XYZ file of C-alpha atoms in Angstrom:
395
model
C 144.150 48.314 93.249
C 143.480 51.229 91.247
C 140.860 49.226 89.123
C 139.527 46.706 91.527
C 135.832 46.177 90.387
C 136.149 46.825 86.870
C 135.551 44.030 84.604
C 137.078 44.007 80.930
C 135.897 41.298 78.422
C 138.706 40.946 75.937
C 138.773 39.784 72.329
C 142.470 40.731 72.030
C 145.648 39.070 69.875
C 148.555 39.791 68.444
C 150.379 42.355 70.778
C 148.939 45.968 70.672
C 145.554 44.853 72.431
C 146.625 42.179 74.625
C 149.332 44.603 75.822
C 147.092 47.277 76.292
C 144.647 45.660 78.367
C 147.367 43.753 80.367
C 148.301 47.471 81.567
C 144.852 47.505 82.924
C 144.791 43.830 84.400
C 147.991 44.827 86.123
C 146.175 47.782 87.804
C 143.516 45.344 89.290
C 140.845 45.191 86.543
C 139.218 41.638 86.200
C 140.113 40.606 82.570
C 138.728 37.768 80.557
C 139.900 37.108 77.654
C 138.008 35.441 75.167
C 140.263 32.890 72.712
C 139.075 30.629 70.041
C 139.334 26.587 71.022
C 142.964 26.542 69.583
C 143.982 29.649 71.337
C 144.567 33.221 70.277
C 147.621 33.937 67.784
C 150.107 34.884 70.361
C 149.777 31.227 71.735
C 151.439 30.058 68.492
C 154.052 32.446 67.505
C 156.932 33.219 69.827
C 159.609 34.763 67.770
C 162.884 33.002 67.909
C 162.139 29.728 66.104
C 158.673 29.631 68.465
C 160.848 29.940 71.732
C 158.848 28.850 74.698
C 158.979 29.339 78.346
C 156.407 28.025 81.337
C 154.691 26.059 78.801
C 153.677 29.150 76.604
C 155.402 30.767 73.626
C 157.168 34.237 74.565
C 154.688 36.091 72.623
C 151.885 34.911 75.063
C 153.823 35.920 78.001
C 154.674 39.260 77.177
C 150.826 40.480 77.409
C 148.857 38.034 79.187
C 149.423 37.962 82.664
C 146.647 38.826 85.135
C 144.034 37.297 82.808
C 141.607 34.730 83.087
C 141.201 32.690 79.729
C 138.027 31.509 78.421
C 137.513 29.348 75.254
C 134.782 30.203 73.145
C 134.078 29.131 69.436
C 132.521 32.541 68.083
C 131.306 30.613 65.124
C 128.901 28.832 67.347
C 125.593 30.886 68.312
C 125.596 29.387 71.708
C 129.124 30.884 72.142
C 128.275 34.301 71.028
C 125.234 33.896 73.333
C 127.948 33.426 76.318
C 129.975 36.384 74.914
C 127.128 38.701 74.751
C 126.357 37.593 78.532
C 129.881 38.507 79.488
C 129.520 41.764 77.709
C 126.396 42.322 79.567
C 128.471 42.041 83.124
C 131.195 44.220 81.740
C 132.409 47.882 82.217
C 134.664 47.618 79.246
C 134.926 45.707 76.030
C 137.932 45.433 74.148
C 138.596 44.031 70.762
C 141.459 44.229 67.794
C 140.172 42.392 64.963
C 139.667 43.976 61.756
C 136.985 46.588 61.439
C 133.535 44.982 60.785
C 134.531 41.500 62.415
C 132.733 42.215 65.832
C 129.759 43.501 64.023
C 129.393 40.152 62.080
C 129.704 38.113 64.947
C 126.626 40.338 66.544
C 129.228 41.542 69.276
C 129.569 45.005 67.653
C 129.202 48.302 69.865
C 125.571 48.883 68.969
C 124.367 45.189 69.611
C 126.373 45.373 72.960
C 124.958 48.688 74.091
C 121.471 47.431 73.809
C 122.313 44.959 76.848
C 124.663 47.445 78.641
C 124.058 51.192 77.596
C 127.034 51.894 79.716
C 129.204 49.931 77.963
C 132.495 51.233 76.941
C 133.416 49.411 73.812
C 137.277 50.041 73.010
C 138.630 48.757 69.402
C 142.071 48.810 68.383
C 142.968 48.275 64.484
C 145.602 48.715 62.130
C 144.384 51.886 60.532
C 141.050 53.209 62.239
C 137.632 51.988 61.986
C 136.943 53.620 58.290
C 138.867 55.382 55.430
C 140.921 53.900 52.367
C 143.253 51.785 54.342
C 140.599 50.228 56.428
C 140.806 46.795 54.967
C 144.505 46.809 54.768
C 146.298 44.302 57.560
C 147.825 46.257 60.250
C 151.053 44.947 61.923
C 154.145 46.646 63.322
C 156.553 46.417 60.500
C 153.680 47.667 58.143
C 153.337 50.721 60.352
C 156.958 51.412 60.899
C 157.422 51.509 57.064
C 154.209 53.367 56.116
C 154.596 55.881 58.716
C 158.299 57.095 57.734
C 159.693 55.575 61.088
C 161.688 53.189 59.082
C 162.997 55.703 56.596
C 164.250 58.248 59.448
C 165.654 55.188 61.399
C 168.190 54.099 58.315
C 171.301 56.083 57.617
C 171.503 58.658 54.978
C 171.753 56.806 51.441
C 171.455 53.425 52.933
C 167.997 50.886 52.910
C 165.581 52.238 55.138
C 165.723 50.095 58.469
C 163.067 48.811 61.118
C 163.346 49.689 64.550
C 164.857 46.752 66.600
C 161.334 45.789 68.620
C 157.807 46.161 67.875
C 158.029 49.644 68.887
C 154.770 50.660 67.463
C 152.542 47.886 68.980
C 154.434 48.920 72.249
C 153.275 52.365 72.100
C 150.230 52.314 70.423
C 149.140 49.472 73.849
C 149.904 52.388 76.066
C 147.756 54.916 73.923
C 144.910 52.052 74.079
C 145.302 51.863 77.747
C 144.973 55.538 78.347
C 142.187 55.963 75.810
C 140.172 53.387 78.002
C 141.142 54.950 81.173
C 140.020 58.376 79.893
C 136.554 56.661 79.138
C 136.418 55.253 82.463
C 136.836 58.471 83.899
C 134.431 60.339 81.757
C 131.729 57.141 82.642
C 132.792 58.000 86.624
C 131.592 61.551 86.161
C 128.719 61.295 83.994
C 127.371 57.471 83.851
C 127.809 57.535 80.015
C 129.902 54.806 78.303
C 131.264 55.316 74.841
C 133.333 54.081 72.083
C 136.981 54.393 71.929
C 139.271 53.561 68.764
C 142.843 53.919 68.694
C 144.533 52.564 65.668
C 148.501 51.364 64.720
C 149.177 54.008 61.766
C 148.124 56.898 64.197
C 150.294 55.551 67.426
C 153.190 55.349 64.575
C 153.121 58.866 63.841
C 152.400 59.788 67.482
C 155.631 58.110 68.446
C 157.153 60.643 65.797
C 155.863 63.800 67.108
C 158.988 65.769 67.431
C 160.520 64.792 64.092
C 157.245 65.226 62.245
C 156.460 68.860 63.749
C 160.128 69.604 63.214
C 159.576 68.455 59.671
C 156.839 69.887 58.503
C 157.284 73.551 59.975
C 159.852 75.937 58.207
C 162.464 74.824 55.709
C 162.734 71.112 55.001
C 165.800 69.114 54.854
C 167.241 67.962 51.880
C 166.870 64.200 53.845
C 164.961 63.183 56.715
C 167.328 60.051 57.130
C 170.089 59.721 59.767
C 173.631 61.391 59.301
C 176.051 58.852 59.662
C 176.692 58.840 63.371
C 174.081 61.982 64.648
C 171.063 60.085 66.231
C 168.238 61.743 64.066
C 168.153 64.096 60.611
C 166.974 66.987 63.212
C 169.774 66.674 65.768
C 173.230 68.362 65.763
C 176.364 66.883 66.308
C 177.752 64.989 67.934
C 174.516 63.841 69.262
C 174.887 59.868 68.554
C 176.548 56.601 69.278
C 180.184 56.217 68.901
C 182.833 53.644 69.026
C 185.751 53.686 71.997
C 188.723 51.368 72.062
C 186.560 48.576 73.810
C 182.904 49.496 74.097
C 180.388 51.931 72.390
C 179.328 55.438 73.918
C 176.206 57.341 73.544
C 176.708 61.419 73.414
C 173.841 63.166 74.053
C 172.934 66.816 73.686
C 175.631 69.283 75.194
C 177.812 72.388 74.566
C 179.814 71.557 71.615
C 183.113 73.895 72.374
C 182.994 72.031 75.777
C 182.850 68.643 74.278
C 185.625 69.496 71.816
C 187.928 70.604 74.701
C 186.905 67.358 76.663
C 188.300 65.161 73.587
C 191.599 67.438 73.523
C 190.467 69.066 70.353
C 191.653 72.621 71.501
C 193.768 74.413 68.578
C 193.088 70.870 66.689
C 189.610 71.492 65.376
C 187.457 74.772 65.824
C 183.654 74.628 65.787
C 181.170 76.419 67.433
C 177.697 75.845 68.994
C 175.996 77.767 66.344
C 177.627 75.247 63.708
C 176.575 72.175 65.508
C 173.851 71.529 63.012
C 175.587 73.064 59.688
C 178.813 71.446 60.030
C 177.474 67.963 61.339
C 178.848 65.594 59.357
C 182.167 67.084 59.682
C 182.044 67.064 63.580
C 180.801 63.553 64.151
C 183.396 62.416 61.732
C 185.952 64.067 63.516
C 184.197 62.380 67.043
C 184.118 59.190 65.703
C 187.870 59.174 65.317
C 188.638 60.915 68.159
C 186.587 58.458 70.700
C 188.289 55.544 69.426
C 191.407 56.294 70.857
C 190.468 56.085 74.534
C 188.431 53.024 76.361
C 185.183 53.763 77.391
C 185.937 54.292 81.265
C 188.473 56.520 80.387
C 186.214 58.725 78.547
C 183.544 58.468 81.051
C 186.077 59.702 83.654
C 186.620 62.813 81.623
C 183.041 63.547 80.799
C 181.712 63.105 84.311
C 184.329 65.716 85.580
C 182.954 68.329 82.880
C 179.393 67.753 83.392
C 178.746 66.245 79.755
C 175.854 64.137 79.337
C 176.691 60.474 77.923
C 176.029 56.816 78.418
C 177.144 53.489 78.149
C 175.402 51.506 75.379
C 174.113 48.188 76.746
C 173.361 44.771 74.986
C 170.425 42.438 76.761
C 172.907 41.002 78.618
C 174.007 43.828 80.342
C 170.318 45.097 81.335
C 170.294 41.947 83.831
C 172.862 43.351 85.553
C 171.957 47.079 85.554
C 171.774 48.720 88.894
C 168.913 50.773 88.007
C 166.780 47.947 86.537
C 167.676 46.001 89.606
C 166.700 48.556 91.831
C 163.363 49.580 89.861
C 162.478 45.716 89.697
C 162.012 46.125 86.141
C 162.693 42.412 85.205
C 160.345 40.087 87.574
C 160.440 36.362 88.080
C 157.271 34.261 88.533
C 156.128 30.851 88.491
C 154.384 29.687 85.205
C 151.080 27.643 85.448
C 153.373 24.610 84.666
C 155.486 25.400 87.643
C 158.394 26.718 85.607
C 160.162 30.098 86.534
C 159.579 32.733 83.792
C 160.740 36.451 83.430
C 158.397 38.968 82.649
C 158.689 42.954 82.366
C 157.007 44.592 85.219
C 154.535 47.413 84.813
C 156.167 50.507 84.495
C 154.038 52.626 86.703
C 154.105 52.937 90.676
C 151.251 53.944 92.946
C 152.283 54.861 96.302
C 155.513 53.555 95.938
C 154.561 50.211 94.797
C 154.820 48.350 91.492
C 151.619 46.492 90.568
C 152.146 43.005 91.296
C 151.873 39.772 89.022
C 148.973 37.869 90.788
C 148.522 35.837 87.756
C 150.668 34.505 85.265
C 149.692 33.892 81.688
C 147.402 31.352 81.976
C 146.911 27.573 80.233
C 144.367 28.061 77.285
C 140.925 27.941 78.760
C 141.916 27.562 82.314
C 138.966 29.647 83.736
C 136.360 28.965 81.009
C 134.263 26.712 83.906
C 134.699 29.356 86.501
C 133.568 31.995 84.570
C 130.489 30.147 83.001
C 129.622 29.148 86.494
C 129.455 33.011 87.416
C 127.055 33.383 84.645
C 124.775 30.649 86.070
C 125.528 28.156 83.320
C 125.162 24.491 84.886
C 127.744 21.924 84.726
C 125.441 19.545 82.896
C 124.647 22.685 80.111
C 128.409 23.261 80.077
C 129.128 19.812 79.383
C 126.982 19.718 76.403
C 128.418 22.862 75.152
C 132.089 21.416 75.358
C 130.796 18.548 73.443
C 129.409 20.624 70.839
C 132.270 22.244 70.451
C 131.202 25.727 71.527
C 133.379 26.000 74.347
C 137.100 24.901 75.253
C 138.458 23.813 78.851
C 141.863 24.096 80.095
């Protein structure tokens, strides 16, 4: 495995932090997830009326495979001492508390590097480690709203609309993982660790790079919201999603005269390629009316013959049958700790043609506490004392 021999001690909760660290766990890093005695946030919120599978909430299943679970009450000095010992043994300490929390616990970067000068300290936050928003809560909906993503996702003149998933958490998680990998490369070359900071707000802006760069250069549009059918404020018609007589169809970028000819508009509607942006409301309305005349399969045959880029619009049930998803193995079934079969999403990267395996399903809270404390040289008797005192928890 690519990261075999790398130890990560993870103080992560919610989604962006755990998901980014899971990516590294998939690549073979040993990840020790530190959780409070009652479990981290994701064990108590699963969306869809706290839906559960395999004994855990679905949010826990999203981002916590291939990790060991250790329960520590970090309000107890004995637990903090254990956390410091683990950090001293680690290549990476990762956290996504609000800025300042790790320092208050005595587990901040400056403290941990005293015991481990080469440590990589990776912090994910809502808005960064400092600045006017440093004490604001950071969460996906807040980031979508504040960054303009909800605004540009809404249709022109309508209420701004959230993306239908935690897009910023997911994108931020990949930036978090990439930032840590960059620090690991530096450490391999120089022997020096360092601090890595990633924040949800900047991740939200990064996700909109194409839109933002287009907006802030040259003449600005009257509105950055989507026209009625066109997929974004900066795209030309007929780029977007339309209804056919039976299903929905997505039309991608293409030659406008060719696309008009394909829908039988020769002599009926005239528009040149250089008018695709200026006349986009008129053009998209025309396509919306025309595409309702035939079924998806009829249009698919016509568009394929002419080399026009298009797509079916899948719902989630369609995904389970999609041939490319089946080929890639993106949906993977594994056995949960309670014996139930659960479905997870595979790691999206292949190395040498192979997808990273799930070698440890999301674990029961505290399942590896004893194992990890044994590795630290803490005796069974001492563990019993710590358990009685409430400093640790065991699965």
